[in-house]
mmCIF file of C-alpha atoms in Angstrom:
data_model
loop_
_atom_site.group_PDB
_atom_site.id
_atom_site.type_symbol
_atom_site.label_atom_id
_atom_site.label_comp_id
_atom_site.label_asym_id
_atom_site.label_seq_id
_atom_site.Cartn_x
_atom_site.Cartn_y
_atom_site.Cartn_z
ATOM 1 C CA MET B 259 -1.031 33.446 9.603
ATOM 2 C CA LYS B 260 1.692 31.483 7.650
ATOM 3 C CA LYS B 261 1.499 31.526 3.932
ATOM 4 C CA MET B 262 2.322 29.211 1.140
ATOM 5 C CA LYS B 263 2.322 29.385 -2.706
ATOM 6 C CA ALA B 264 -0.370 27.322 -4.440
ATOM 7 C CA ILE B 265 -1.850 26.985 -7.947
ATOM 8 C CA VAL B 266 -5.674 27.752 -7.651
ATOM 9 C CA LYS B 267 -8.500 27.780 -10.208
ATOM 10 C CA GLU B 268 -10.556 30.931 -9.163
ATOM 11 C CA ASN B 269 -12.372 31.736 -12.164
ATOM 12 C CA GLU B 270 -14.532 30.096 -14.938
ATOM 13 C CA GLY B 271 -12.773 29.644 -18.146
ATOM 14 C CA LYS B 272 -9.452 28.466 -19.234
ATOM 15 C CA GLY B 273 -6.387 28.993 -16.582
ATOM 16 C CA ALA B 274 -5.384 29.012 -13.235
ATOM 17 C CA GLN B 275 -3.554 31.296 -10.713
ATOM 18 C CA LEU B 276 -0.424 30.904 -8.692
ATOM 19 C CA LYS B 277 -1.119 32.661 -5.337
ATOM 20 C CA GLU B 278 -0.275 32.916 -1.831
ATOM 21 C CA VAL B 279 -2.672 31.328 0.379
ATOM 22 C CA ALA B 280 -2.838 30.310 4.011
ATOM 23 C CA ILE B 281 -1.035 27.183 5.067
ATOM 24 C CA PRO B 282 -3.955 24.768 5.898
ATOM 25 C CA THR B 283 -4.359 23.480 9.727
ATOM 26 C CA PRO B 284 -4.910 19.636 9.905
ATOM 27 C CA LYS B 285 -8.098 18.295 11.511
ATOM 28 C CA GLU B 286 -7.996 15.728 14.204
ATOM 29 C CA ASP B 287 -7.935 12.857 11.558
ATOM 30 C CA GLU B 288 -5.560 14.620 9.157
ATOM 31 C CA ALA B 289 -1.893 15.131 8.430
ATOM 32 C CA LEU B 290 -0.258 18.388 7.177
ATOM 33 C CA ILE B 291 2.193 17.203 4.442
ATOM 34 C CA LYS B 292 5.048 19.070 2.881
ATOM 35 C CA VAL B 293 4.635 18.529 -0.801
ATOM 36 C CA LEU B 294 7.835 17.342 -2.408
ATOM 37 C CA TYR B 295 6.816 16.280 -5.852
ATOM 38 C CA SER B 296 3.311 16.706 -7.599
ATOM 39 C CA ALA B 297 2.356 15.026 -10.934
ATOM 40 C CA VAL B 298 -0.060 16.546 -13.342
ATOM 41 C CA CYS B 299 -3.225 14.397 -14.145
ATOM 42 C CA GLY B 300 -5.558 14.512 -16.876
ATOM 43 C CA THR B 301 -8.061 15.590 -14.445
ATOM 44 C CA ASP B 302 -6.089 18.626 -13.723
ATOM 45 C CA HIS B 303 -5.961 19.476 -17.392
ATOM 46 C CA HIS B 304 -9.705 19.356 -17.357
ATOM 47 C CA ILE B 305 -10.124 21.612 -14.643
ATOM 48 C CA TYR B 306 -7.513 24.122 -16.087
ATOM 49 C CA LEU B 307 -9.506 24.100 -19.363
ATOM 50 C CA TRP B 308 -12.929 24.342 -17.272
ATOM 51 C CA ASN B 309 -14.593 21.628 -19.426
ATOM 52 C CA GLN B 310 -18.154 20.186 -19.033
ATOM 53 C CA TRP B 311 -16.737 17.656 -16.727
ATOM 54 C CA ALA B 312 -14.921 20.240 -14.373
ATOM 55 C CA ARG B 313 -18.143 22.717 -14.431
ATOM 56 C CA GLU B 314 -20.233 19.864 -13.071
ATOM 57 C CA ASN B 315 -17.871 18.791 -10.341
ATOM 58 C CA VAL B 316 -15.627 21.049 -9.057
ATOM 59 C CA LYS B 317 -16.380 24.370 -6.977
ATOM 60 C CA LEU B 318 -14.459 27.367 -7.224
ATOM 61 C CA PRO B 319 -11.702 28.356 -5.905
ATOM 62 C CA GLN B 320 -9.881 24.910 -5.901
ATOM 63 C CA ILE B 321 -6.426 24.155 -5.427
ATOM 64 C CA MET B 322 -5.569 21.631 -8.145
ATOM 65 C CA GLY B 323 -3.546 18.613 -8.163
ATOM 66 C CA HIS B 324 -3.769 14.959 -6.507
ATOM 67 C CA GLU B 325 -0.987 12.984 -7.565
ATOM 68 C CA PHE B 326 1.916 13.787 -5.075
ATOM 69 C CA VAL B 327 4.727 12.747 -2.765
ATOM 70 C CA GLY B 328 5.396 14.765 0.684
ATOM 71 C CA GLU B 329 6.859 14.638 4.125
ATOM 72 C CA VAL B 330 4.540 14.544 7.138
ATOM 73 C CA VAL B 331 5.314 17.813 9.446
ATOM 74 C CA GLU B 332 2.117 17.691 11.478
ATOM 75 C CA VAL B 333 -0.559 15.435 12.616
ATOM 76 C CA GLY B 334 -4.074 15.758 14.125
ATOM 77 C CA LYS B 335 -4.545 14.457 17.669
ATOM 78 C CA ASN B 336 -6.496 11.252 16.310
ATOM 79 C CA VAL B 337 -3.969 10.193 13.660
ATOM 80 C CA SER B 338 -2.119 7.356 14.810
ATOM 81 C CA ARG B 339 -0.570 5.293 12.051
ATOM 82 C CA ILE B 340 1.123 7.941 10.462
ATOM 83 C CA LYS B 341 4.119 9.967 11.894
ATOM 84 C CA VAL B 342 5.818 13.285 11.583
ATOM 85 C CA GLY B 343 8.875 12.526 9.185
ATOM 86 C CA ASP B 344 6.894 10.034 7.144
ATOM 87 C CA ILE B 345 7.154 10.115 3.165
ATOM 88 C CA VAL B 346 3.383 10.038 2.165
ATOM 89 C CA SER B 347 1.145 9.509 -0.971
ATOM 90 C CA ALA B 348 -2.276 9.652 -1.197
ATOM 91 C CA GLU B 349 -5.108 7.496 -2.778
ATOM 92 C CA THR B 350 -7.688 9.925 -4.335
ATOM 93 C CA HIS B 351 -10.858 8.298 -2.940
ATOM 94 C CA ILE B 352 -12.092 9.890 0.625
ATOM 95 C CA PHE B 353 -14.470 7.061 1.735
ATOM 96 C CA CYS B 354 -16.823 7.355 4.566
ATOM 97 C CA GLY B 355 -15.910 3.978 6.194
ATOM 98 C CA ARG B 356 -19.831 3.589 7.196
ATOM 99 C CA CYS B 357 -22.008 2.886 3.872
ATOM 100 C CA LYS B 358 -22.506 -0.871 2.662
ATOM 101 C CA GLN B 359 -19.788 -0.507 0.096
ATOM 102 C CA CYS B 360 -17.158 0.352 2.523
ATOM 103 C CA LEU B 361 -18.334 -1.943 5.161
ATOM 104 C CA THR B 362 -17.895 -4.617 2.272
ATOM 105 C CA GLY B 363 -14.412 -3.507 1.575
ATOM 106 C CA ASN B 364 -15.282 -1.575 -1.835
ATOM 107 C CA HIS B 365 -13.847 1.872 -0.639
ATOM 108 C CA GLY B 366 -13.464 2.733 -4.066
ATOM 109 C CA ILE B 367 -17.032 2.923 -4.808
ATOM 110 C CA CYS B 368 -18.105 4.453 -1.523
ATOM 111 C CA ARG B 369 -21.683 5.902 -1.810
ATOM 112 C CA PHE B 370 -20.577 9.233 0.010
ATOM 113 C CA MET B 371 -17.294 9.367 -1.670
ATOM 114 C CA THR B 372 -15.352 12.824 -2.203
ATOM 115 C CA LEU B 373 -11.963 13.195 -4.032
ATOM 116 C CA PHE B 374 -8.723 14.711 -2.694
ATOM 117 C CA GLY B 375 -7.781 17.469 -5.223
ATOM 118 C CA ILE B 376 -11.344 17.770 -6.626
ATOM 119 C CA HIS B 377 -13.451 18.258 -3.607
ATOM 120 C CA THR B 378 -10.711 19.140 -1.225
ATOM 121 C CA PRO B 379 -7.791 21.169 -1.580
ATOM 122 C CA GLY B 380 -5.013 19.460 -3.500
ATOM 123 C CA SER B 381 -1.404 19.212 -4.007
ATOM 124 C CA PHE B 382 -0.301 22.045 -6.211
ATOM 125 C CA ALA B 383 0.818 23.694 -3.298
ATOM 126 C CA GLU B 384 3.557 23.824 -0.727
ATOM 127 C CA TYR B 385 1.655 22.271 1.832
ATOM 128 C CA THR B 386 -1.448 20.251 1.758
ATOM 129 C CA VAL B 387 -3.648 18.299 4.420
ATOM 130 C CA ALA B 388 -5.207 14.862 3.976
ATOM 131 C CA PRO B 389 -7.048 12.236 6.031
ATOM 132 C CA GLU B 390 -4.842 9.629 7.441
ATOM 133 C CA LYS B 391 -7.038 6.961 6.003
ATOM 134 C CA ILE B 392 -6.225 7.868 2.309
ATOM 135 C CA LEU B 393 -2.202 8.110 3.032
ATOM 136 C CA TRP B 394 0.173 5.466 2.170
ATOM 137 C CA GLN B 395 3.841 5.437 3.823
ATOM 138 C CA ASN B 396 6.399 5.073 0.982
ATOM 139 C CA PRO B 397 9.577 2.939 1.399
ATOM 140 C CA LYS B 398 12.669 4.940 1.679
ATOM 141 C CA VAL B 399 14.201 3.051 -1.543
ATOM 142 C CA ILE B 400 11.544 4.272 -3.611
ATOM 143 C CA PRO B 401 12.885 7.565 -5.539
ATOM 144 C CA LEU B 402 10.443 10.452 -4.595
ATOM 145 C CA LYS B 403 9.639 11.342 -8.254
ATOM 146 C CA TYR B 404 8.195 7.826 -8.604
ATOM 147 C CA CYS B 405 6.399 8.117 -5.317
ATOM 148 C CA ALA B 406 4.462 11.182 -6.670
ATOM 149 C CA VAL B 407 2.835 8.780 -9.394
ATOM 150 C CA GLN B 408 1.684 5.934 -6.769
ATOM 151 C CA GLU B 409 -2.106 7.177 -7.124
ATOM 152 C CA PRO B 410 -2.256 6.278 -10.926
ATOM 153 C CA LEU B 411 -0.108 3.238 -10.353
ATOM 154 C CA GLY B 412 -2.893 2.237 -7.884
ATOM 155 C CA VAL B 413 -5.579 2.435 -10.754
ATOM 156 C CA ALA B 414 -3.521 0.339 -13.051
ATOM 157 C CA LEU B 415 -3.273 -2.454 -10.070
ATOM 158 C CA GLU B 416 -6.879 -2.333 -9.348
ATOM 159 C CA GLY B 417 -7.725 -2.965 -13.154
ATOM 160 C CA VAL B 418 -5.170 -5.211 -14.005
ATOM 161 C CA LEU B 419 -5.225 -7.591 -10.893
ATOM 162 C CA ALA B 420 -8.933 -7.813 -11.180
ATOM 163 C CA GLU B 421 -8.405 -10.986 -13.017
ATOM 164 C CA ASP B 422 -5.491 -13.433 -12.899
ATOM 165 C CA VAL B 423 -3.377 -12.275 -15.996
ATOM 166 C CA SER B 424 -0.599 -14.844 -15.532
ATOM 167 C CA GLY B 425 0.002 -17.024 -18.716
ATOM 168 C CA LYS B 426 -2.947 -15.185 -20.443
ATOM 169 C CA THR B 427 -2.876 -12.933 -23.498
ATOM 170 C CA VAL B 428 -3.753 -9.357 -22.970
ATOM 171 C CA LEU B 429 -4.746 -6.348 -25.067
ATOM 172 C CA ILE B 430 -4.297 -2.867 -23.556
ATOM 173 C CA THR B 431 -6.170 -0.074 -25.543
ATOM 174 C CA GLY B 432 -4.952 3.424 -24.561
ATOM 175 C CA CYS B 433 -1.259 4.112 -24.045
ATOM 176 C CA GLY B 434 -1.433 7.033 -21.859
ATOM 177 C CA PRO B 435 -0.087 7.019 -18.302
ATOM 178 C CA ILE B 436 -2.677 4.606 -16.968
ATOM 179 C CA GLY B 437 -2.213 2.237 -20.048
ATOM 180 C CA LEU B 438 1.557 2.359 -19.837
ATOM 181 C CA PHE B 439 1.414 1.437 -15.964
ATOM 182 C CA SER B 440 -1.209 -1.298 -16.650
ATOM 183 C CA ILE B 441 1.366 -2.757 -19.462
ATOM 184 C CA ALA B 442 4.110 -2.749 -16.740
ATOM 185 C CA VAL B 443 1.754 -4.421 -14.105
ATOM 186 C CA ALA B 444 0.543 -7.133 -16.797
ATOM 187 C CA LYS B 445 3.941 -7.901 -17.439
ATOM 188 C CA ALA B 446 5.241 -8.200 -13.779
ATOM 189 C CA SER B 447 2.414 -10.346 -13.080
ATOM 190 C CA GLY B 448 3.196 -12.873 -15.810
ATOM 191 C CA ALA B 449 1.099 -12.025 -19.029
ATOM 192 C CA SER B 450 2.167 -14.596 -21.853
ATOM 193 C CA LYS B 451 1.709 -11.873 -24.313
ATOM 194 C CA ILE B 452 0.873 -8.221 -24.189
ATOM 195 C CA PHE B 453 -0.627 -6.261 -27.198
ATOM 196 C CA ALA B 454 -0.715 -2.278 -26.971
ATOM 197 C CA ALA B 455 -3.018 -0.043 -28.940
ATOM 198 C CA ASP B 456 -3.174 3.630 -29.416
ATOM 199 C CA ILE B 457 -3.438 6.259 -32.388
ATOM 200 C CA LYS B 458 -0.043 7.843 -31.382
ATOM 201 C CA GLU B 459 3.253 6.382 -32.374
ATOM 202 C CA TYR B 460 4.997 8.402 -29.455
ATOM 203 C CA ARG B 461 2.868 6.495 -26.850
ATOM 204 C CA LEU B 462 3.498 3.102 -28.682
ATOM 205 C CA SER B 463 7.169 3.382 -28.475
ATOM 206 C CA LEU B 464 6.570 4.118 -24.741
ATOM 207 C CA ALA B 465 4.534 0.986 -24.564
ATOM 208 C CA LYS B 466 7.045 -0.879 -26.278
ATOM 209 C CA ARG B 467 9.748 0.388 -23.705
ATOM 210 C CA VAL B 468 7.547 -0.669 -20.713
ATOM 211 C CA GLY B 469 6.890 -4.189 -21.798
ATOM 212 C CA ALA B 470 4.458 -4.524 -24.776
ATOM 213 C CA ASP B 471 5.078 -7.371 -26.970
ATOM 214 C CA GLU B 472 3.199 -5.924 -30.018
ATOM 215 C CA VAL B 473 2.127 -2.408 -30.660
ATOM 216 C CA ILE B 474 -0.621 -1.752 -32.913
ATOM 217 C CA ASN B 475 -1.725 1.967 -34.138
ATOM 218 C CA SER B 476 -5.399 1.407 -34.557
ATOM 219 C CA LYS B 477 -5.698 4.618 -36.539
ATOM 220 C CA GLU B 478 -3.677 3.183 -39.520
ATOM 221 C CA THR B 479 -4.609 -0.496 -38.871
ATOM 222 C CA ASP B 480 -7.793 -2.665 -38.467
ATOM 223 C CA LEU B 481 -7.282 -3.544 -34.626
ATOM 224 C CA VAL B 482 -9.666 -6.298 -34.617
ATOM 225 C CA LYS B 483 -8.304 -8.069 -37.770
ATOM 226 C CA THR B 484 -4.707 -7.462 -36.475
ATOM 227 C CA ILE B 485 -5.448 -9.209 -32.962
ATOM 228 C CA LEU B 486 -7.231 -11.949 -34.958
ATOM 229 C CA ASP B 487 -4.244 -12.512 -37.200
ATOM 230 C CA TYR B 488 -1.728 -12.454 -34.392
ATOM 231 C CA THR B 489 -3.871 -14.823 -32.090
ATOM 232 C CA ASN B 490 -4.532 -17.366 -35.003
ATOM 233 C CA GLY B 491 -8.226 -15.975 -34.840
ATOM 234 C CA ASP B 492 -8.529 -16.847 -31.059
ATOM 235 C CA GLY B 493 -8.546 -13.168 -29.928
ATOM 236 C CA VAL B 494 -6.974 -12.150 -26.427
ATOM 237 C CA ASP B 495 -7.968 -13.644 -23.038
ATOM 238 C CA ILE B 496 -8.338 -10.273 -21.307
ATOM 239 C CA LEU B 497 -9.272 -6.747 -22.510
ATOM 240 C CA ILE B 498 -7.984 -3.743 -20.494
ATOM 241 C CA GLU B 499 -9.528 -0.437 -22.026
ATOM 242 C CA CYS B 500 -7.837 2.662 -20.711
ATOM 243 C CA SER B 501 -8.520 5.084 -23.588
ATOM 244 C CA GLY B 502 -11.903 6.148 -22.510
ATOM 245 C CA SER B 503 -13.027 5.719 -26.146
ATOM 246 C CA GLY B 504 -16.210 3.875 -26.819
ATOM 247 C CA LYS B 505 -14.680 2.828 -30.221
ATOM 248 C CA ALA B 506 -11.794 1.294 -28.452
ATOM 249 C CA LEU B 507 -14.117 -0.503 -25.917
ATOM 250 C CA ARG B 508 -16.165 -2.208 -28.876
ATOM 251 C CA GLN B 509 -13.031 -3.262 -30.883
ATOM 252 C CA GLY B 510 -11.540 -4.742 -27.772
ATOM 253 C CA LEU B 511 -14.886 -6.714 -26.980
ATOM 254 C CA GLU B 512 -14.863 -7.861 -30.698
#
């Protein structure tokens, strides 16, 4: 049995282990992928810390990681779209394809959804397996390290493009990775003015670099008053909440 190195969450409590485990064998509808880059998500941090969310959602042992890029080295007999040699990334949602949500095109809210890297072995390993239906082929012109964060970029695309932002004012609260991607997507989609709010100056500096027109430290400034001042009392057309903070959501709606 061939072995590989993987980061495994084995025990309850803080921490994870670097271990040798068996290289997985792809099922009929799966591909075996040699992982080239894997990014760290906040979800991985939750699992590492073993907080309440992790305790309620993750069964041990678990190979962590779900943001990655890799090269397909083997495919199951029912795989047709993905080929050996393809450079792929994966979306996290493993959908059933049969429930009402899936049949109406809403795979992201599949009734029976499982999550790659949370309910299945993930990408903090030399090799991983994933169903063909969640794999996306990357154009060769995109640098590999950028391909590794296609999954969080997809989250931002889904959120920002839920409405037409072209020519509209946008407030993005929370300038972590998803918020920063959202700023870039809103900018590329033609938003007329982008406001970004966070409580950390470093994140606000990144927000400015990726396209925010105005940045606001909501810990030091009254966010609602500042936005109303910037917009002559009109407020913004669109709010994109990326912090997970109830306070930020309430402020944004105001």
